[in-house]
Coordinates of C-alpha atoms in Angstrom, one line a residue:
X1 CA -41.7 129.9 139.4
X2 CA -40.3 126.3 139.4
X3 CA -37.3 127.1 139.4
X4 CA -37.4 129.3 142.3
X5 CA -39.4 126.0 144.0
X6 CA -36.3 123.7 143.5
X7 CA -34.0 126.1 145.0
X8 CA -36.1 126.4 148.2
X9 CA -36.0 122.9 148.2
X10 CA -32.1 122.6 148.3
X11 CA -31.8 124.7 150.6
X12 CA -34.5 124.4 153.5
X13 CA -36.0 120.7 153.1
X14 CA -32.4 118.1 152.5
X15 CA -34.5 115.2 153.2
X16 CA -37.0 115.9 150.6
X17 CA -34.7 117.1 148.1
X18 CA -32.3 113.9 148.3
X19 CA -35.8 111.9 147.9
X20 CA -36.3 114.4 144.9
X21 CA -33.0 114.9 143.2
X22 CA -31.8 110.9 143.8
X23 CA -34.4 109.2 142.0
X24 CA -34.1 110.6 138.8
X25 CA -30.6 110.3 139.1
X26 CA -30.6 106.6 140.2
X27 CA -32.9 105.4 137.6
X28 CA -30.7 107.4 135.0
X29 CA -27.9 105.7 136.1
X30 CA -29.7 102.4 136.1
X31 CA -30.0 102.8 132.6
X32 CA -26.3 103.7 132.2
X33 CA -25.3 100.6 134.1
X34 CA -28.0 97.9 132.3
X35 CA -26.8 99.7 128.8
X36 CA -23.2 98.6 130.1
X37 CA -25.1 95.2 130.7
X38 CA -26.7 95.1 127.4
X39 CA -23.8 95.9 126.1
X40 CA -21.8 93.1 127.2
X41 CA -23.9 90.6 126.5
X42 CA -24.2 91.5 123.0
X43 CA -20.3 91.9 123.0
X44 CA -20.2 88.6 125.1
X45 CA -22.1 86.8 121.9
X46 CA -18.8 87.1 120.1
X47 CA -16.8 85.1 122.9
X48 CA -14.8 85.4 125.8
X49 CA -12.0 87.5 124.0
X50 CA -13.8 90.3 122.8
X51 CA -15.2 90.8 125.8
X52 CA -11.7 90.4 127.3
X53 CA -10.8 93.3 124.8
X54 CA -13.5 95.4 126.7
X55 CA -12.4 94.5 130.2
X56 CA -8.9 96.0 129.7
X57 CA -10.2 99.0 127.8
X58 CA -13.5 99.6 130.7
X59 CA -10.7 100.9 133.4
X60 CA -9.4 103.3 131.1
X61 CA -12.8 104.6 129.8
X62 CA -14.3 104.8 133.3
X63 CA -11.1 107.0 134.2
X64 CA -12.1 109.4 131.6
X65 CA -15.6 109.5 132.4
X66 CA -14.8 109.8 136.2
X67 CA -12.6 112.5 135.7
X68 CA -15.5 114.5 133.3
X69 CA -17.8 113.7 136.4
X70 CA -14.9 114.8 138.7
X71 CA -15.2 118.1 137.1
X72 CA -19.2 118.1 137.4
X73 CA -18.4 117.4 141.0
X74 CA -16.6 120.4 141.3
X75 CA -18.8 122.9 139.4
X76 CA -21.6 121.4 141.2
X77 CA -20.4 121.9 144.7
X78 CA -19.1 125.4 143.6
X79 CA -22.9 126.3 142.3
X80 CA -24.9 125.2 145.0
X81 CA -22.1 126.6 147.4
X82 CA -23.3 130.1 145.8
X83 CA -26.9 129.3 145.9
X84 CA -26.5 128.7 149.5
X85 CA -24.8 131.9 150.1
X86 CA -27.7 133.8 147.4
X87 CA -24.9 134.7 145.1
X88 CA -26.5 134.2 142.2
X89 CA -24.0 136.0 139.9
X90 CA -21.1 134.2 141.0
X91 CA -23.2 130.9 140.5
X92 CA -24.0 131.8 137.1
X93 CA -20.5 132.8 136.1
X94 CA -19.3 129.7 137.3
X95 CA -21.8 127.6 135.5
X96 CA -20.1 129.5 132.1
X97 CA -16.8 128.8 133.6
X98 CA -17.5 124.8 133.9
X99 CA -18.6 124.5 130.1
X100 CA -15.1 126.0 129.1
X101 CA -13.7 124.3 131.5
X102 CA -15.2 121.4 130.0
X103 CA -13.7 121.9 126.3
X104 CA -10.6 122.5 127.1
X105 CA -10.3 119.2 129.2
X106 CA -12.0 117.4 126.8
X107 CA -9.2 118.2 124.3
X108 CA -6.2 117.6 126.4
X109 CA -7.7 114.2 127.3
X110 CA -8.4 112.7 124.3
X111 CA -5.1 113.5 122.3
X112 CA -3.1 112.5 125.8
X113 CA -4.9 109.1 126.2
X114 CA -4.8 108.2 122.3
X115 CA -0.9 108.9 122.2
X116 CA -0.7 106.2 125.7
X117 CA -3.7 104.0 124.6
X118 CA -1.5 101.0 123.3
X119 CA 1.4 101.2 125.5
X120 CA -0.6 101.5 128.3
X121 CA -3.1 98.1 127.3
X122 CA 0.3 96.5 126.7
X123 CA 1.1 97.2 130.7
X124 CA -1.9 95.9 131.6
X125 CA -1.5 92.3 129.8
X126 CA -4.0 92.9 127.0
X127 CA -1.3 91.5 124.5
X128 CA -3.1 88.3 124.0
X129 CA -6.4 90.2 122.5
X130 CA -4.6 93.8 121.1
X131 CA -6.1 93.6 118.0
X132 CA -9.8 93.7 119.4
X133 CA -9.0 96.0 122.1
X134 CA -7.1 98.5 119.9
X135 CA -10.3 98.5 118.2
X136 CA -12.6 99.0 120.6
X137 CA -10.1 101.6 123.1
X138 CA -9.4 104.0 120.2
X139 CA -13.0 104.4 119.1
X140 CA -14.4 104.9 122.2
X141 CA -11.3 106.8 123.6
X142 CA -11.9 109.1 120.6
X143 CA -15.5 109.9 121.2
X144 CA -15.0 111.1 124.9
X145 CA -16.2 114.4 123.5
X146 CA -19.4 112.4 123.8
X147 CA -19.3 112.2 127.7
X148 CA -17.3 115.8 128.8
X149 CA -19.7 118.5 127.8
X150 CA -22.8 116.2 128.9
X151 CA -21.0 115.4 132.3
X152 CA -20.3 119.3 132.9
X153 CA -23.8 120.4 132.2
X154 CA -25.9 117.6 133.9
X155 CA -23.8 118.8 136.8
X156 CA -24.8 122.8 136.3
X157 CA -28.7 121.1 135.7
X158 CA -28.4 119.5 139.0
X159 CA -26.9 121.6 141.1
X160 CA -30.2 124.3 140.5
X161 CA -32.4 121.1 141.4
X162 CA -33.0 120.8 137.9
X163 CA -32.2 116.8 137.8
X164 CA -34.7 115.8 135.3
X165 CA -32.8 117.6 132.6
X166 CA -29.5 116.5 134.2
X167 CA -31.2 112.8 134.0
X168 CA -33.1 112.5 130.7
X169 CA -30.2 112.7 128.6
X170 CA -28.5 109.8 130.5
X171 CA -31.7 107.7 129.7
X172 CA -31.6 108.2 126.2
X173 CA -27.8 107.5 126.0
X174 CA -28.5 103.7 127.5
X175 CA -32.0 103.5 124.8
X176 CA -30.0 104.6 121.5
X177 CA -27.1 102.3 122.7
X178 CA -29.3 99.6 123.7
X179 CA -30.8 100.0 119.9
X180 CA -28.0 100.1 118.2
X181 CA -25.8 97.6 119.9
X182 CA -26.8 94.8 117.7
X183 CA -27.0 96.4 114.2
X184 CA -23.8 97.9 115.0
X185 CA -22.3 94.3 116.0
X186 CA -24.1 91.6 114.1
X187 CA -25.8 93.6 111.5
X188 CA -23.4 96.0 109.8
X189 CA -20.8 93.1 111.1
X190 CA -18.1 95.2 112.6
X191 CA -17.6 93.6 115.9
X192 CA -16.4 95.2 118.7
X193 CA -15.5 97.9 117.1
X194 CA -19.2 98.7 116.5
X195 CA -19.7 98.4 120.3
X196 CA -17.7 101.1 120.5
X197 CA -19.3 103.0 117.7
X198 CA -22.7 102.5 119.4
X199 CA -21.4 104.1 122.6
X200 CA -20.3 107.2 121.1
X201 CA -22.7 108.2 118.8
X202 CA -25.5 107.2 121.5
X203 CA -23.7 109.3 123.8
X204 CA -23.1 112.2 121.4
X205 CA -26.9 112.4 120.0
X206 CA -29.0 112.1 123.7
X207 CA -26.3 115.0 124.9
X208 CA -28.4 117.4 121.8
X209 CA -31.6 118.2 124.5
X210 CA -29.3 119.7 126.9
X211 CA -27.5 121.4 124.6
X212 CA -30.8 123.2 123.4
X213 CA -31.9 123.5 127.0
X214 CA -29.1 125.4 128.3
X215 CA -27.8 127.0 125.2
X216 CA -31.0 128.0 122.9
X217 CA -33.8 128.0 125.1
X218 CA -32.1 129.2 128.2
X219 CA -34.8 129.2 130.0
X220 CA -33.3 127.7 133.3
X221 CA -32.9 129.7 136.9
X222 CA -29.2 130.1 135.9
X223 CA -28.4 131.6 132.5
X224 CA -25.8 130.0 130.5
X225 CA -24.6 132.9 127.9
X226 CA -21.0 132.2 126.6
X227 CA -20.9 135.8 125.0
X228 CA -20.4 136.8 128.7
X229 CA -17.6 134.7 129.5
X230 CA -14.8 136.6 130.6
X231 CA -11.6 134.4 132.3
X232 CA -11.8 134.4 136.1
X233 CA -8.8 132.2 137.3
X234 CA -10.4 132.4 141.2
X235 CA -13.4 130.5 139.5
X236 CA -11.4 128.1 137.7
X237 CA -9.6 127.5 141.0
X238 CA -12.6 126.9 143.0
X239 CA -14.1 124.4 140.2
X240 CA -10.7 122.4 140.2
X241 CA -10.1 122.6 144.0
X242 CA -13.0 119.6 144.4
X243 CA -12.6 118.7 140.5
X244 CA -9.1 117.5 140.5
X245 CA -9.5 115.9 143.6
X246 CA -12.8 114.2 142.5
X247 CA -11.2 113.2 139.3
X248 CA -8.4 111.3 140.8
X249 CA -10.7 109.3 142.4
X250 CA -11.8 107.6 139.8
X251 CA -8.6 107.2 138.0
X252 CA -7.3 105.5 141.6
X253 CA -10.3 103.3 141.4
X254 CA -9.6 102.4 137.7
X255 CA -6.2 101.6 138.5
X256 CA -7.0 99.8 140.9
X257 CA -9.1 97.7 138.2
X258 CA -6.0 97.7 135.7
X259 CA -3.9 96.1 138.8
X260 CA -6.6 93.2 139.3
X261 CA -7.1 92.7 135.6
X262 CA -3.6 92.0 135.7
X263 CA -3.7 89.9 139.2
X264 CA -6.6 87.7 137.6
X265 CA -4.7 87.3 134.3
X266 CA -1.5 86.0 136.4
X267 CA -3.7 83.4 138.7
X268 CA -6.3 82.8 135.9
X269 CA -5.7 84.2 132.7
X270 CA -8.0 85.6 130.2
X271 CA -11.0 83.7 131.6
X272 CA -10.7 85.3 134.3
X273 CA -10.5 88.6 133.0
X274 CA -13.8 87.8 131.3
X275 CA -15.6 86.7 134.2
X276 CA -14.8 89.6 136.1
X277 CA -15.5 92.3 133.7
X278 CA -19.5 90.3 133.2
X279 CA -19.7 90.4 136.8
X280 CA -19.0 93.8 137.6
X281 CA -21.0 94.9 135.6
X282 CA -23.8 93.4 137.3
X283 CA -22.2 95.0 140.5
X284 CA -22.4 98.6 139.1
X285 CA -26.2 98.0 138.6
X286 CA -25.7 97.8 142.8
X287 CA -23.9 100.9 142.7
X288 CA -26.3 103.0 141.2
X289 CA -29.0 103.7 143.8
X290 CA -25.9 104.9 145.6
X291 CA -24.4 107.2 143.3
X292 CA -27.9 108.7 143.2
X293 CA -27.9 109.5 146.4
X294 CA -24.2 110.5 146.5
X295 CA -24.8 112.6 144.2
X296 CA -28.1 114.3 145.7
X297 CA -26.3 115.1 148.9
X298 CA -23.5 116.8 147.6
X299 CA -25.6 119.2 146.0
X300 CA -28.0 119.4 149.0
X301 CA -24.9 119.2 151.2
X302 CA -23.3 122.0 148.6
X303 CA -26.1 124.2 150.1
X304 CA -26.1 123.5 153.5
X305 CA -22.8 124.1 153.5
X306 CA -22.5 128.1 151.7
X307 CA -25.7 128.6 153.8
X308 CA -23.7 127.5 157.7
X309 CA -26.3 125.6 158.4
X310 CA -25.0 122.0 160.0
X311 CA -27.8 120.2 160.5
X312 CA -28.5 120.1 157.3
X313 CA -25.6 119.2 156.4
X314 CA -25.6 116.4 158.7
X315 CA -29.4 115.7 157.2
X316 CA -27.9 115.1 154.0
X317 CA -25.0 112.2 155.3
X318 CA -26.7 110.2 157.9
X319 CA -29.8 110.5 155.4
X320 CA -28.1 109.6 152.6
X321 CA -26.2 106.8 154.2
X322 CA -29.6 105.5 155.6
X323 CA -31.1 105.2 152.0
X324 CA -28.0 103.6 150.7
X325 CA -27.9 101.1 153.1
X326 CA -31.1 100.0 152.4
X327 CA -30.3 99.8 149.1
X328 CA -27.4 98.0 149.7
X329 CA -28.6 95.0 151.4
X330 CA -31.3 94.5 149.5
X331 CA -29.1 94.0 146.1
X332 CA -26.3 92.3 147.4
X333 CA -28.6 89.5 149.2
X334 CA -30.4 89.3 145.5
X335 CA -26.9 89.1 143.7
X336 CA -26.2 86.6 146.3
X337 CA -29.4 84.2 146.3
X338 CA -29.6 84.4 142.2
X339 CA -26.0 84.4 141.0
X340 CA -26.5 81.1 139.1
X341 CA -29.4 82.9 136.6
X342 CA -27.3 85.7 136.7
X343 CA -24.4 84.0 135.3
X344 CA -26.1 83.0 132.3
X345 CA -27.2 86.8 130.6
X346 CA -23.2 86.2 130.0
X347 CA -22.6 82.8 129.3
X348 CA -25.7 81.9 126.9
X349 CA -23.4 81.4 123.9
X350 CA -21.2 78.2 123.2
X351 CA -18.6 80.5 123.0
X352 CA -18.9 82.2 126.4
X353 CA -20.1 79.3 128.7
X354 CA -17.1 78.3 129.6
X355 CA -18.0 81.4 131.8
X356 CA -20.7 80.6 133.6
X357 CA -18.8 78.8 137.2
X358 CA -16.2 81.5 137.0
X359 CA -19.3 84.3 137.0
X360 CA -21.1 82.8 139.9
X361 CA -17.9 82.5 141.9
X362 CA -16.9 85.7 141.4
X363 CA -20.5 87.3 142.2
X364 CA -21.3 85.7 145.0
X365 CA -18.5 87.4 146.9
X366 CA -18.4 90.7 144.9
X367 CA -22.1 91.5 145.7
X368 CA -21.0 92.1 149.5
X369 CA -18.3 94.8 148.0
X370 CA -21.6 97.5 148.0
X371 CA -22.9 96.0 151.5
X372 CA -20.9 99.0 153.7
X373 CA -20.1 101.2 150.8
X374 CA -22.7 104.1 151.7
X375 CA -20.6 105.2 154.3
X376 CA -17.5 106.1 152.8
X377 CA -19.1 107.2 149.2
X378 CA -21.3 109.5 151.6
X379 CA -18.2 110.8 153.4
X380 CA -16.7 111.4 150.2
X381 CA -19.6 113.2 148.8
X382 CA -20.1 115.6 152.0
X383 CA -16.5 116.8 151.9
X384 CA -16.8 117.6 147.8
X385 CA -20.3 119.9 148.7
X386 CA -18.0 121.4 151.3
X387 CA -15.2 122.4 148.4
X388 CA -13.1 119.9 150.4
X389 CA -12.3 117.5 147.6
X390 CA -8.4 116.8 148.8
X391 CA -9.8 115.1 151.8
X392 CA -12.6 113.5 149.5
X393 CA -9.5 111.9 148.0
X394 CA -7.3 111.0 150.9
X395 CA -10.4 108.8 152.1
X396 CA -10.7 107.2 148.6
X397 CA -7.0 106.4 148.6
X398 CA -7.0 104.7 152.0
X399 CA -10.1 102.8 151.3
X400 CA -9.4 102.2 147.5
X401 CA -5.5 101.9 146.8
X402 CA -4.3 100.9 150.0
X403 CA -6.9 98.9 151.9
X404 CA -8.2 97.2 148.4
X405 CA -4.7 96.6 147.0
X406 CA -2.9 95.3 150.0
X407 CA -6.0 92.9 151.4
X408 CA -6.3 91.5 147.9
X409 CA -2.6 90.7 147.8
X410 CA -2.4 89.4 151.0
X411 CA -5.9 86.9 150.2
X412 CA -4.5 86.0 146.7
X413 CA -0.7 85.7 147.2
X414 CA 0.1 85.1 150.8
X415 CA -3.1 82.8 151.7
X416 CA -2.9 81.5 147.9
X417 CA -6.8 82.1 147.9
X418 CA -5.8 82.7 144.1
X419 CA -8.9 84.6 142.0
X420 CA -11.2 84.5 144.9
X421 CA -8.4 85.9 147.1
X422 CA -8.6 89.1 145.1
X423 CA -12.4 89.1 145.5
X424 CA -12.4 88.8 149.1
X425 CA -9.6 91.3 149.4
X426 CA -11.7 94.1 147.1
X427 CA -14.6 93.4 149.5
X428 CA -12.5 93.9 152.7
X429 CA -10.7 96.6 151.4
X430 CA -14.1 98.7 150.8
X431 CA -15.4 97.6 153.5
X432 CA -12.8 98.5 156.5
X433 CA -11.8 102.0 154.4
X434 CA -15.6 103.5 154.0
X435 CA -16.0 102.8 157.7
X436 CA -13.2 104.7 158.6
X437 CA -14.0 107.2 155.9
X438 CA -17.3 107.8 157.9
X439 CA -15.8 108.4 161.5
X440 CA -13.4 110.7 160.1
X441 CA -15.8 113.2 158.4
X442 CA -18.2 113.1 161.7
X443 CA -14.6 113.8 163.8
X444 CA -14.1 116.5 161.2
X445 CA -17.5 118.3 161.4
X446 CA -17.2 118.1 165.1
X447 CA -14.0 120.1 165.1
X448 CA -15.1 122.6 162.8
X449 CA -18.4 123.8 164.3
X450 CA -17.2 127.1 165.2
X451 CA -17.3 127.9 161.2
X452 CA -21.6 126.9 161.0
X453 CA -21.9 129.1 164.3
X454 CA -20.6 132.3 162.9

């Protein structure tokens, strides 16, 4: 059975299944990351206020989304954990567990963010353009039913080496968005609002294979049969104990974003708002191979880990790490060499080419912020397949809201390097914390060898 091949795979061969599990994964998030491009150049078409709008609203969405993937993270590690260890019934009740799990969340969520949504854009200096980022937030806030339950079971997919399911869906999201982008905007003539639209109903109708795959067809190595579920707290536990964690993460490095939105709008105002959302989007697209191959590990790491087997384990960071770092260098040097044509797939309207400087400036010192990333997103990643997601978020805190924040203050307030202060100090910041991020997990596995020797 294939199934049964993919779970051999996971646990005996890491190399071969990162290779395996990460390309689909990259390529899906490839798509993700160029919809977020496509997106913002259709959104950039309306001027350099609308796509403001989306700037202060993108920190807040990516929270959400990161803490949906947070609790992937944790049902993923928890199910490959089991499937290391052969216990397939605990790996299937977890699996029914997560999909709850993900409901409930996805509730809480979205009525706690809607009641904060304007009060907390107000904090962040979006006052100039409220009208278009009320817009824009409360749709796509709304439809994070969209990205929960599609989060939650691409990480159950996964996590039985079953990426290409976990992937498609992602694919078709960016396709349907990419289509209906521009109808949405220009056509039907609502704006950024219909950006918005276009996100969650992309997001809502590629989700409806997976749906049919797990629910109706069941036909996976793990059965998915909610007439089973019966509340196991221990399970819940074990999900949250990396989930919570995991999900944090993102919501640091998304406030982290709101603080430099509001940074760049002190030392350069809206413009510089816009320019920085364009270019980080481009410098997700960099990020992508290596969420891909995060991502892989921890569910190869996941394994290694409920099966005490260490060099595996170790397979899956210094092998992940190597891929990223080729991937690394190879798109920051072409970020680097071409930011000038880059510039202009945001600043080929007359009303957003007052953009185009402010976009080259900005990317030609962002697109070393991925250069030594692979090691600390690796370390990250090991201790979440290892259920040890509080240490996954200690490393993230050092590297994100402490090294970031203070090296971008001290470039753009106490050198006065202004906007490319904060640039330098985000690149610095990521740099210096993964680094450290790396020696500590090696220092930690070290120490604990006693438990893979049992």
């Amino acid at each position: 059975m294939q199934k049964t091949e993919d779970i051999d795979l996971i646990v005996n061969h890491p190399k071969k299944a990162i290779n395996k599990l990460a390309i689909p994964i990259i390529i899906s998030y490839l798509f993700m990351m160029m919809n977020n491009i496509i997106d913002g150049i259709w959104v950039s078409g309306l001027g350099p206020h609308p796509l403001a709008a989306v700037g202060f609203v993108t920190p807040l969405f990516l929270a959400l989304v990161g803490f949906a993937n947070g609790l992937g993270a944790g049902s993923n590690s928890l199910i490959a954990r089991c499937i290391g260890a052969e216990d397939y019934h605990k790996a299937g009740n977890s699996a029914i567990h997560s999909i709850m799990l993900s409901i409930i969340m996805t509730v809480i969520s979205t009525v706690v963010i809607l009641l904060l949504l304007k009060p907390l854009l107000l904090m962040m200096g979006a006052g100039e353009v409220m009208s278009e980022t009320m817009a824009y937030g409360s749709i796509v806030i709304g439809g994070i039913f969209s990205v929960f339950l599609p989060a939650m079971m691409a990480a159950i997919f996964r996590a039985q080496g079953e990426v290409k399911r976990a992937s498609y869906p992602l694919i078709l999201t960016a396709i349907i968005n990419i289509i209906l982008d521009p109808i949405f905007i220009y056509t039907l003539g609502l704006g950024v609002a219909g950006a918005a639209l276009a996100t969650v109903l992309a997001g809502a109708l590629a989700a409806s294979p997976m749906v049919y795959w797990m629910f109706i067809k069941q036909d996976s190595f793990l059965k998915v049969k909610m007439s089973e579920y019966k509340t196991d707290f221990s399970i819940y536990k074990d999900i949250l104990v990396v989930g919570i964690p995991a999900s944090l993460e993102q919501f640091i490095i998304s406030f982290v974003s709101i603080l430099m939105n509001y940074w760049l709008t002190l030392l350069g105002g809206t413009l510089a708002v816009a320019a920085y959302t364009a270019t980080w989007r481009l410098v997700s697209i960099g990020m992508s191979p290596l969420i891909g191959i995060g991502v892989a590990a921890l569910t190869v790491g996941g394994a290694a880990y409920g099966a005490r087997n260490l060099v595996n384990l170790k397979t899956s960071l210094n092998y992940g790490i190597k891929l990223g770092m080729v991937s690394s260098i190879i798109i920051s040097s072409f970020f680097f060499i071409f930011a000038d044509p880059l510039s202009f797939i945001f600043s080929y309207s007359a009303d957003s080419a007052v953009l185009a400087s402010s976009i080259v400036e900005a990317l030609r010192v962002l697109c070393f912020f991925i250069l030594f990333m692979p090691f600390g997103v690796l370390a990250g990643n090991i201790f979440q397949s290892m259920g040890k997601g509080t240490t996954s978020l200690i490393i993230t805190v050092l590297r994100s809201f402490i090294m970031e924040v203070i090296f971008a203050g001290l470039f753009a307030f106490i050198f006065a390097w202004g906007v490319v202060g904060v640039y330098s100090g985000l690149v610095c910041g990521m740099s210096v914390g993964s680094l450290v991020g790396y020696a500590y997990i090696n220092y930690y596995l070290n120490k604990h060898r006693s438990y893979f020797e049992d």
